[in-house]
Amino acid sequence: MYHPVSGLSGERRCETCQSLNPPDLEARPRGQPATIFLDCVKLKGSVKSTACRYCTLLHEALQPEYDNRELNWDDARGPLELRVELGRPLKIFDRTNAVYLEIFCETADPIFPTLGPPSYHVEEHSSSVQCHQQVKSWLKSCLETHSSCTTFNGPYLPTRIIDVGLIKGHADTFQEPVLVENSRVKANAHATCRYVALSYCWGQNPNAVKTTFANYPAHKQLIELSSLPKTIQDAILLTRYLRIPYLWVDALCIIQDDPDDWAREAGTMRSVYSSAELTISASTASASSEGIFGPQRFGTPARPLSCSGGKAKVCQNIAREHNRFEVQMCMPSPLPITRRAWTLQESVLSNRVVHYTGNELVWECNEWYRCECGLAEYQIEDDDDVTARLIRQPDLLRVSSRAGIHKKWRDLVVMYTERQLSYDVDKLVAINGIADSVARAILMKPIDRYLAGLWSDDLAHGLLWAVEDDWFRQSRDATFVYRRPKAWRAPSWSWAAVEGPVDYPPLTKLTSEIQLVAAEIEPRTQHDTTGRIISAKLILKGKMVRGVGLVAHKNTSAQKNTRRDHINGFRHQVVYKGASYDFLPDDLEQKLPGPFYACLLVGQIDWWGSTQCFFLVLELADAKLQTYKRIGVSCLGHGDVDGQSRHHFPMFDNAVLEAVTLV
């Protein structure tokens, strides 16, 4: 049955789709669309029985989407939600099957008068001039209007930098790149310190060009652009388009086979990335051979609908696909760059980053998060959790509480341990730029030492890291590993002593039960005191009990390896004087049970009238020196063997304060 449609030349309104023109549409204020609900069965029936052109339009838009996803449009019965607004595209939602579409007309069409222009535009390929211009526009706006994006280091150039070959007065002609030392640049009174930094994944490409002792002199004369990996080539092309003279790339600007140069330059990462005018993030490339630029999923061309003579088109509704966390955190289907440990600090320390995500371009600076489509733009607040602006903004750090700074550090450690390294020994080095930023801010506070990934004024919280249990591990992909490194790189009490994601319990009112008596941390080089270390130990004063037993209970339920507080299907407990307490082992290599185990009380929380205790599980490392190493932590709800909840801890009732050495 049809009814007259107001304002549409006496047409009759379709009872199924309301001819995409609900009665109150014209009276609605902008931003308040009308909603039409219909189901797939009625829609398909209307197409057959009435030949309604609006139902036909919806049918043609929807059918390929279902068939392409193997949902079978002929069997579709679910509800559809249409959102109609004058001058805007029609939005179609099938929430049951996660189908979200837009139908639009690029120019006004009297046949479909309620269809407006598309809500967004994204280039098909990120190598387009339009994409380069978008980056240039974002950068220009940020440089001219964002006071919070100012570089705080003053004029700075890394030790070595790539001159990308700009020729004054020639926009399209360039010289070959060349590696220059900063002393040469500074000697030129007319030279600038403007440079771009590259954040990318090396990948498994042993033949990729890099600077070594042997070719360093040659690189200072010339580097053939065509000889470089595709990612570095693309970075040079974009840097040239932006008319910025220099580019910093680790593979070329650090002498890779010189351990002293490598250590010295690794200690400058805070300055390198925080001083760059822009950081380019090659987010989708898992190897340097793959390049920065590529097809963009959000730029897939809209499909013309034949029933409209091609005037109406359908595309994906991408508004709900935006996820700010994907450019920083290791999501269930992570971008390649979020798998690499080094790139976290490169992103966190940069004042401006453009991400080439494979969906669209994404811009982040200290004031704004922007995307190419324009559908998800946010002003970044001082305490923003995603970009960690607090770390790279010294003025904000200085007015933050010490507890707030430590909490931000622990959050970043959790994100960092989700990522992986090619070389185990780099665990502390690849986050040292962030540690340097925190250390510089904490100099304004009472003395707070950096202790192999922990902070002395936050030691109780810092020691209570835990490896992920089975419940968390089930959401990780197969590339994640949980193990000890092949060679010693950090003391047992540091999260850097294990490989794999760790977590911190959300303890906001923890009372420390330990005192730091002494800390001995020996760095590999004085050029980088927050990087690689040779040895480390802590002497703590606290309550410790010895002679505890360890047991492991195998989970035999159908939910094997998906349980909270279990590791690889086992629930681990400390047993002391008939009572048991759950704990998470740092790894499963230690032999269980054994006679030389102990527990050290780290902190307590008053929990609804009772006390919750948090402690380390220790193993005697050297009987002669009486040193202990950490093998696990108890930061869980506790229970005895039969699973009854326990909040009183008789284990520490008669313990006395004593000095304990942890290695």
XYZ file of C-alpha atoms in Angstrom:
663
model
C 0.000 0.000 0.000
C 1.233 3.533 -0.826
C 0.491 6.871 0.871
C 1.186 10.373 -0.491
C 4.673 11.594 0.235
C 4.870 15.203 1.403
C 6.983 17.370 -0.908
C 7.605 14.644 -3.491
C 5.178 15.612 -6.276
C 2.292 13.548 -4.976
C 4.182 10.258 -4.819
C 2.756 7.679 -2.530
C 4.836 6.566 0.446
C 5.910 2.932 0.516
C 4.572 1.181 3.591
C 7.793 -0.815 3.975
C 10.555 1.809 3.589
C 8.439 5.004 3.842
C 10.106 5.970 0.564
C 13.085 6.996 2.677
C 11.062 10.058 3.706
C 9.327 9.716 7.096
C 6.487 12.211 7.699
C 8.438 14.293 10.228
C 11.724 14.374 8.291
C 11.580 17.978 7.102
C 10.672 19.237 10.579
C 13.683 17.648 12.247
C 16.617 19.883 13.210
C 20.008 19.176 11.673
C 21.841 16.372 13.451
C 18.655 14.532 14.462
C 17.947 11.913 11.801
C 14.673 10.090 11.473
C 14.783 6.339 12.042
C 12.951 3.694 10.022
C 12.821 0.047 11.147
C 12.053 -2.771 8.738
C 13.034 -6.389 8.329
C 14.746 -8.099 5.450
C 11.791 -10.356 4.639
C 9.391 -7.426 4.118
C 11.992 -5.555 2.117
C 12.505 -8.455 -0.287
C 8.724 -8.942 -0.526
C 8.164 -5.271 -1.314
C 10.686 -5.396 -4.161
C 8.779 -8.291 -5.746
C 5.225 -7.086 -5.127
C 5.401 -3.293 -5.485
C 8.659 -2.608 -7.363
C 9.179 0.336 -4.998
C 12.297 2.072 -6.300
C 13.449 2.895 -2.770
C 13.120 -0.718 -1.604
C 14.879 -1.779 -4.807
C 17.688 0.650 -4.001
C 18.080 -0.871 -0.510
C 17.889 -4.405 -1.898
C 20.637 -3.756 -4.470
C 22.834 -2.116 -1.826
C 22.460 -4.933 0.695
C 22.470 -8.160 -1.313
C 26.161 -8.144 -2.390
C 27.279 -7.238 1.121
C 25.596 -10.341 2.549
C 26.687 -12.636 -0.255
C 30.299 -11.441 -0.120
C 30.390 -12.258 3.581
C 28.760 -15.648 3.028
C 25.712 -14.512 5.030
C 23.257 -15.449 2.198
C 20.900 -12.558 1.523
C 18.085 -14.901 0.465
C 17.963 -16.299 4.000
C 18.330 -12.935 5.761
C 15.471 -12.221 8.154
C 16.920 -9.804 10.663
C 15.842 -6.249 11.430
C 17.293 -3.279 9.561
C 17.633 0.227 10.917
C 17.651 3.166 8.482
C 18.712 6.660 9.520
C 17.513 9.421 7.226
C 18.522 13.074 7.367
C 18.054 15.710 4.682
C 21.317 16.572 2.991
C 23.090 13.578 4.494
C 23.735 10.019 3.261
C 21.268 7.292 4.199
C 22.749 5.017 6.852
C 21.805 1.332 7.025
C 22.527 -0.784 10.104
C 22.100 -4.537 10.439
C 23.514 -4.905 13.942
C 22.896 -8.665 14.029
C 25.279 -9.320 11.135
C 27.494 -6.236 11.602
C 26.560 -4.768 8.214
C 26.885 -0.974 8.194
C 26.419 0.928 4.932
C 25.841 4.402 3.520
C 23.912 5.286 0.362
C 24.542 8.717 -1.100
C 24.266 10.890 -4.200
C 27.256 13.078 -4.971
C 24.953 15.656 -6.570
C 21.295 16.394 -5.837
C 18.972 13.941 -7.562
C 15.206 14.651 -7.767
C 14.512 10.918 -7.955
C 16.160 10.335 -4.579
C 15.740 13.761 -2.957
C 16.554 12.687 0.597
C 19.992 11.293 -0.295
C 22.809 13.724 0.427
C 26.512 13.653 -0.476
C 28.951 11.167 1.105
C 29.927 11.792 4.711
C 33.637 11.204 4.137
C 36.378 10.861 1.559
C 39.532 8.771 1.825
C 42.064 8.358 -0.960
C 42.349 4.893 -2.500
C 46.136 4.854 -2.127
C 48.240 6.699 0.434
C 50.901 7.572 -2.158
C 48.551 10.071 -3.813
C 49.377 13.758 -3.992
C 46.180 14.415 -2.049
C 47.480 12.297 0.860
C 50.821 14.105 0.815
C 48.962 17.410 0.793
C 46.828 16.299 3.733
C 49.950 15.561 5.791
C 51.424 18.913 4.770
C 48.212 20.696 5.781
C 48.078 18.996 9.196
C 51.731 19.823 9.812
C 51.330 23.465 8.794
C 48.286 23.917 11.017
C 50.058 22.321 13.970
C 53.221 24.398 13.570
C 51.256 27.637 13.322
C 48.510 27.158 15.922
C 49.453 24.484 18.497
C 51.474 25.954 21.337
C 51.539 22.588 23.150
C 53.361 20.939 20.257
C 56.471 23.060 20.637
C 59.708 21.102 20.907
C 61.142 21.619 24.384
C 64.707 20.621 23.579
C 65.581 23.743 21.600
C 67.415 23.428 18.253
C 68.681 19.858 18.074
C 70.136 17.588 15.438
C 71.025 13.917 15.939
C 74.682 12.917 15.555
C 74.036 11.903 11.946
C 71.174 12.740 9.641
C 70.191 12.008 6.041
C 70.168 15.008 3.717
C 67.254 14.105 1.406
C 68.611 16.205 -1.476
C 66.416 19.308 -1.692
C 67.598 21.862 -4.257
C 66.649 25.460 -3.569
C 64.277 26.787 -6.203
C 63.600 23.338 -7.682
C 60.441 21.660 -6.416
C 60.715 18.523 -8.556
C 64.468 17.997 -8.886
C 66.554 16.415 -6.150
C 70.074 15.270 -5.452
C 70.740 11.736 -4.195
C 70.518 11.362 -0.397
C 73.681 11.627 1.648
C 74.534 10.903 5.284
C 75.835 14.035 7.038
C 77.223 14.626 10.521
C 75.559 17.270 12.640
C 78.820 19.199 12.979
C 78.778 19.781 9.221
C 75.206 21.081 9.366
C 75.856 23.347 12.349
C 78.900 24.811 10.622
C 76.571 26.237 7.966
C 75.122 29.466 9.334
C 72.130 29.175 6.988
C 71.335 25.536 7.813
C 68.168 24.474 9.600
C 67.644 21.871 12.312
C 64.329 20.708 10.825
C 64.156 16.953 10.332
C 61.684 14.076 10.105
C 62.093 10.799 12.018
C 60.983 7.390 10.764
C 59.311 4.744 12.933
C 59.118 1.356 11.208
C 59.748 -2.377 11.428
C 63.042 -3.722 10.134
C 61.731 -7.234 9.498
C 63.816 -10.198 8.415
C 65.836 -8.598 5.643
C 69.551 -9.291 6.206
C 70.576 -7.686 2.898
C 68.882 -4.340 3.589
C 71.208 -1.365 3.310
C 72.490 -0.085 6.633
C 75.464 1.965 7.762
C 78.518 -0.015 8.873
C 82.180 0.687 9.514
C 82.931 -0.366 5.953
C 80.414 1.802 4.075
C 80.277 4.803 6.424
C 82.721 6.865 4.301
C 80.750 6.031 1.144
C 77.410 6.979 2.751
C 78.881 10.371 3.592
C 79.428 10.853 -0.140
C 76.250 9.361 -1.569
C 73.429 6.891 -0.879
C 71.613 5.733 -3.997
C 67.895 6.101 -3.382
C 67.125 3.012 -5.463
C 69.397 0.883 -3.248
C 67.395 1.575 -0.097
C 64.526 -0.534 1.289
C 61.113 0.616 0.047
C 60.069 1.992 3.453
C 63.078 4.318 3.616
C 62.575 5.345 -0.010
C 58.973 6.305 0.738
C 60.052 8.256 3.845
C 62.535 10.241 1.753
C 59.885 10.990 -0.884
C 57.442 12.300 1.732
C 60.133 14.318 3.484
C 61.012 15.920 0.167
C 57.359 16.760 -0.502
C 57.153 18.460 2.899
C 60.283 20.447 1.986
C 62.058 19.355 5.156
C 65.776 18.895 4.474
C 66.697 16.025 6.781
C 65.475 12.560 7.745
C 66.570 10.364 10.656
C 66.479 6.571 10.155
C 68.159 4.303 12.692
C 69.531 1.828 10.122
C 71.444 4.575 8.332
C 72.190 7.087 11.102
C 73.705 4.619 13.587
C 76.817 2.581 12.735
C 75.229 -0.801 13.190
C 78.370 -2.890 13.718
C 79.979 -0.452 16.195
C 78.809 -1.458 19.716
C 80.012 1.798 21.266
C 78.289 3.970 18.671
C 75.138 1.888 18.946
C 75.077 2.222 22.745
C 75.786 5.950 22.597
C 73.093 6.630 19.993
C 70.538 4.346 21.694
C 70.842 6.637 24.702
C 69.707 9.642 22.637
C 66.311 8.322 21.530
C 64.407 10.730 23.787
C 66.037 13.712 22.069
C 65.855 12.245 18.558
C 62.099 11.651 18.538
C 60.957 14.510 20.764
C 62.928 17.003 18.626
C 61.736 15.777 15.225
C 59.356 18.098 13.426
C 57.342 15.034 12.419
C 57.551 11.282 12.885
C 56.339 9.056 10.042
C 54.893 5.773 11.282
C 54.965 2.948 8.720
C 52.198 1.183 10.614
C 51.242 -1.630 8.249
C 54.672 -2.712 7.027
C 56.107 -5.729 8.833
C 59.447 -5.312 7.027
C 61.387 -2.395 5.572
C 61.015 -3.891 2.097
C 57.225 -3.361 2.102
C 57.091 0.436 2.030
C 54.961 3.041 3.776
C 52.368 3.746 1.101
C 49.651 1.343 0.025
C 45.933 0.822 -0.626
C 43.599 2.269 2.003
C 40.602 0.166 2.984
C 38.444 3.165 3.860
C 39.176 4.515 0.375
C 37.620 1.568 -1.454
C 35.525 3.151 -4.245
C 31.800 3.313 -3.645
C 29.688 0.899 -5.674
C 27.207 2.510 -8.115
C 23.652 1.199 -7.849
C 22.289 0.357 -11.267
C 18.670 0.892 -10.291
C 19.488 4.600 -9.889
C 21.319 4.837 -13.170
C 24.545 4.962 -11.176
C 23.620 8.252 -9.518
C 23.256 6.661 -6.084
C 26.225 4.784 -4.645
C 26.818 2.594 -1.616
C 29.898 2.387 0.602
C 30.836 1.159 4.042
C 29.789 3.205 7.048
C 33.194 3.452 8.750
C 32.393 5.695 11.719
C 32.216 2.788 14.162
C 35.436 1.241 12.844
C 37.617 3.955 14.325
C 39.738 2.857 17.254
C 42.254 5.280 18.717
C 43.994 2.480 20.562
C 45.022 0.608 17.407
C 47.900 3.002 16.662
C 49.449 2.394 20.101
C 48.267 -0.848 21.624
C 48.584 -4.453 20.534
C 44.924 -5.198 19.709
C 43.615 -8.721 18.889
C 44.544 -8.051 15.232
C 47.413 -5.625 15.753
C 49.125 -3.398 13.239
C 52.645 -4.707 12.565
C 54.231 -1.625 14.101
C 52.472 -2.202 17.436
C 54.190 -5.604 17.652
C 57.667 -4.046 17.696
C 58.958 -2.950 21.112
C 61.178 -0.129 19.841
C 58.314 1.725 18.215
C 56.385 2.392 21.427
C 58.807 5.030 22.660
C 59.167 6.392 19.132
C 55.439 7.148 19.135
C 55.162 8.221 22.771
C 58.091 10.649 22.585
C 57.116 12.284 19.268
C 55.258 15.584 19.368
C 53.686 14.894 15.970
C 53.079 11.526 14.281
C 51.372 10.632 11.027
C 50.291 6.987 10.944
C 49.872 5.121 7.655
C 47.394 2.576 9.006
C 46.168 0.817 5.861
C 42.670 2.161 6.558
C 43.455 5.874 6.246
C 45.953 8.488 7.398
C 45.866 9.264 11.124
C 47.448 12.329 12.709
C 48.438 12.667 16.359
C 50.043 15.651 18.032
C 49.908 17.107 21.526
C 46.584 18.793 20.871
C 44.633 16.782 18.298
C 43.911 13.315 16.998
C 42.704 13.581 13.399
C 41.883 11.120 10.658
C 41.688 11.453 6.904
C 37.949 10.783 6.733
C 37.233 13.424 9.378
C 34.682 11.275 11.213
C 36.720 10.762 14.384
C 38.587 13.810 15.635
C 39.388 14.434 19.277
C 41.095 17.199 21.167
C 43.772 15.577 23.320
C 43.587 16.356 27.026
C 46.536 16.673 29.403
C 45.901 13.249 30.950
C 45.188 11.451 27.664
C 45.789 7.713 28.135
C 46.305 6.804 24.482
C 49.062 9.173 23.380
C 50.791 9.483 26.769
C 51.224 13.223 26.189
C 52.086 13.504 29.877
C 55.427 11.762 29.273
C 56.695 14.041 26.510
C 55.407 17.300 28.017
C 57.860 18.310 30.769
C 55.639 21.112 32.079
C 52.762 18.687 32.604
C 55.030 16.134 34.248
C 56.359 18.669 36.723
C 52.891 19.569 37.977
C 51.758 15.941 38.120
C 51.846 13.998 41.342
C 54.648 11.502 41.749
C 52.019 8.761 42.055
C 50.482 9.886 38.749
C 53.833 9.756 36.973
C 54.552 6.285 38.350
C 51.102 5.065 37.322
C 51.670 6.336 33.789
C 55.026 4.537 33.694
C 53.452 1.244 34.780
C 50.745 1.617 32.133
C 53.406 2.089 29.471
C 55.343 -0.932 30.757
C 52.213 -3.044 30.253
C 51.878 -1.756 26.669
C 55.596 -2.228 26.061
C 55.719 -5.855 27.201
C 52.965 -6.690 24.705
C 55.540 -6.019 22.000
C 58.438 -8.132 20.845
C 62.140 -7.693 20.186
C 64.486 -9.227 17.646
C 67.265 -9.246 20.251
C 66.557 -10.165 23.868
C 69.294 -7.872 25.191
C 67.404 -4.773 23.990
C 64.616 -5.073 26.566
C 65.670 -2.114 28.724
C 67.278 -0.172 25.872
C 64.152 -0.002 23.725
C 62.225 1.874 26.419
C 65.062 3.989 27.788
C 63.881 7.143 26.000
C 60.662 7.080 28.019
C 62.639 6.299 31.181
C 64.865 9.314 30.464
C 61.800 11.565 30.120
C 60.371 10.348 33.414
C 63.773 10.655 35.114
C 64.147 14.262 33.982
C 60.731 15.139 35.369
C 61.334 13.340 38.640
C 64.508 15.388 39.166
C 62.081 18.133 40.141
C 60.789 15.825 42.912
C 62.556 14.154 45.836
C 65.256 11.725 44.696
C 63.758 8.788 42.788
C 66.175 6.306 41.203
C 65.586 4.226 38.104
C 66.180 0.577 38.992
C 66.212 -1.672 35.914
C 62.647 -0.792 34.894
C 61.312 0.172 38.339
C 61.444 3.415 40.347
C 62.748 3.558 43.899
C 59.875 5.755 45.152
C 57.364 3.323 43.668
C 59.122 0.111 44.560
C 56.246 -1.717 46.238
C 53.939 -1.122 43.262
C 56.750 -1.765 40.811
C 57.665 -5.172 42.233
C 54.103 -6.483 41.920
C 54.093 -7.064 38.173
C 52.685 -10.417 37.090
C 52.783 -12.439 33.901
C 49.436 -12.862 32.192
C 47.257 -15.744 33.307
C 45.380 -18.106 30.986
C 42.305 -15.883 30.813
C 44.319 -13.061 29.276
C 46.454 -15.362 27.135
C 43.474 -16.786 25.278
C 42.906 -13.406 23.573
C 46.483 -13.192 22.268
C 47.485 -14.373 18.830
C 49.935 -17.188 18.239
C 52.938 -14.886 17.885
C 53.058 -14.108 21.600
C 55.648 -15.945 23.653
C 56.009 -16.292 27.409
C 59.509 -17.273 28.483
C 62.748 -16.294 30.133
C 65.298 -14.626 27.822
C 68.079 -16.808 26.485
C 70.739 -14.884 28.418
C 70.628 -12.719 31.559
C 69.527 -9.169 30.839
C 67.797 -8.030 34.040
C 67.406 -9.058 37.697
C 64.651 -11.501 38.561
C 62.640 -8.790 40.362
C 62.301 -6.666 37.192
C 59.595 -7.196 34.563
C 62.467 -7.044 32.055
C 63.568 -10.496 33.289
C 60.724 -12.199 31.415
C 59.570 -12.192 27.796
C 55.855 -11.721 27.208
C 53.042 -9.434 28.386
C 52.913 -8.505 32.069
C 50.257 -6.686 34.032
C 49.998 -4.645 37.203
C 47.083 -5.060 39.621
C 45.027 -1.866 40.050
C 46.176 -1.097 43.593
C 45.361 2.532 44.359
C 45.798 2.435 48.141
C 48.716 0.079 48.596
C 50.690 0.483 51.814
C 54.326 -0.469 51.293
C 55.737 -3.026 53.734
C 59.319 -2.840 52.432
C 62.185 -0.386 52.823
C 64.930 0.091 50.273
C 68.259 -0.298 52.050
C 70.507 -0.282 48.990
C 70.367 -0.708 45.227
C 73.311 -1.584 43.010
C 72.734 -1.229 39.271
C 75.756 -1.457 36.970
C 75.048 -0.112 33.455
C 76.904 -1.521 30.486
C 77.970 1.991 29.484
C 77.814 5.409 31.085
C 76.488 6.747 27.777
C 73.172 5.082 28.561
C 72.451 4.640 32.273
C 68.849 3.563 31.618
C 69.763 0.942 29.012
C 71.601 -2.366 29.160
C 72.954 -3.445 32.513
C 75.655 -5.872 33.632
C 74.401 -6.631 37.137
C 71.746 -5.511 39.597
C 70.622 -6.265 43.120
C 68.320 -4.839 45.760
C 68.688 -4.999 49.512
C 65.285 -4.645 51.090
C 64.089 -4.643 54.659
C 60.816 -6.440 55.140
C 58.925 -9.374 56.614
C 59.962 -12.726 55.159
C 59.059 -16.327 55.943
C 61.152 -19.314 54.868
C 60.423 -22.979 54.401
C 57.248 -22.576 52.380
C 56.084 -25.250 49.964
C 54.812 -24.836 46.438
C 52.081 -26.913 44.829
C 50.402 -26.892 41.433
C 46.833 -28.090 40.821
C 45.970 -29.116 37.260
C 42.700 -27.748 35.953
C 40.664 -30.650 34.589
C 37.515 -28.697 33.692
C 36.261 -28.148 30.152
C 37.527 -24.543 30.383
C 41.149 -25.646 30.379
C 43.665 -22.870 29.736
C 41.040 -20.097 29.894
C 40.820 -19.666 33.679
C 41.765 -16.667 35.762
C 44.720 -17.191 38.113
C 45.930 -20.223 36.116
C 49.096 -20.586 34.036
C 49.085 -23.229 31.277
C 46.152 -24.952 32.948
C 47.674 -25.028 36.465
C 46.730 -23.169 39.618
C 49.841 -22.489 41.719
C 49.847 -22.068 45.485
C 52.199 -21.386 48.363
C 51.640 -23.693 51.338
C 52.677 -22.607 54.820
C 51.601 -24.192 58.117
C 48.564 -25.842 56.559
C 47.267 -22.735 54.776
C 47.599 -22.057 51.056
C 47.789 -18.877 49.050
C 47.473 -18.455 45.283
C 50.337 -16.985 43.290
C 51.374 -16.598 39.661
C 54.778 -18.051 38.726
C 56.996 -15.925 36.498
C 57.652 -18.987 34.351
C 57.269 -22.758 34.589
C 60.949 -23.679 34.398
C 61.570 -23.830 38.133
C 61.249 -27.226 39.782
C 58.219 -27.662 42.010
C 58.188 -28.308 44.917
C 61.545 -27.545 46.596
C 62.983 -26.897 50.060
C 64.439 -23.414 49.580
C 61.444 -21.170 48.978
C 60.432 -18.038 50.868
C 57.845 -15.253 50.724
C 58.496 -11.534 51.164
C 55.608 -9.251 52.142
C 55.620 -6.252 49.766
C 52.436 -4.369 50.567
C 48.956 -4.441 52.053
C 45.555 -2.968 51.310
C 42.680 -2.559 53.756
C 39.868 -4.396 52.045
C 36.410 -3.826 53.536
C 37.578 -4.269 57.092
C 40.151 -6.960 56.357
C 43.715 -6.862 55.091
C 44.796 -8.073 51.678
C 48.503 -8.941 51.452
C 50.711 -8.929 48.369
C 54.015 -10.764 48.397
C 56.840 -12.110 46.254
C 57.667 -15.792 46.062
C 61.439 -16.258 46.282
C 63.952 -19.011 45.692
C 67.370 -19.185 47.334
C 69.848 -18.221 44.618
C 73.138 -18.512 46.520
C 73.271 -20.239 49.920
C 76.687 -18.796 50.731
C 75.761 -15.194 49.909
C 72.176 -15.640 51.106
C 70.744 -14.014 47.987
C 67.276 -14.723 46.615
C 65.684 -14.507 43.213
C 62.043 -13.880 42.466
C 60.062 -16.758 40.901
C 56.492 -15.478 41.320
C 54.119 -12.978 42.862
C 50.920 -13.100 44.834
C 48.720 -10.198 43.794
C 45.444 -12.137 43.595
C 42.443 -12.912 45.709
C 43.524 -15.791 47.941
C 42.009 -19.059 48.994
C 42.924 -22.287 50.763
C 43.138 -25.625 49.033
C 39.394 -26.169 48.923
C 38.846 -22.734 47.375
C 37.466 -20.812 50.359
C 38.169 -17.070 50.270
C 40.856 -15.882 52.717
C 41.716 -12.304 53.664
C 43.679 -12.914 56.862
C 47.322 -13.858 56.389
C 48.711 -15.807 59.339
C 51.807 -16.501 57.246
C 53.290 -13.121 58.192
C 51.885 -12.856 61.756
C 55.151 -13.797 63.464
C 57.543 -12.582 60.775
C 60.089 -9.951 61.819
C 61.786 -7.281 59.741
C 65.053 -8.418 58.204
C 67.334 -7.478 55.332
C 66.853 -9.491 52.143
C 69.071 -9.362 49.056
C 67.308 -9.886 45.724
C 69.208 -10.582 42.505
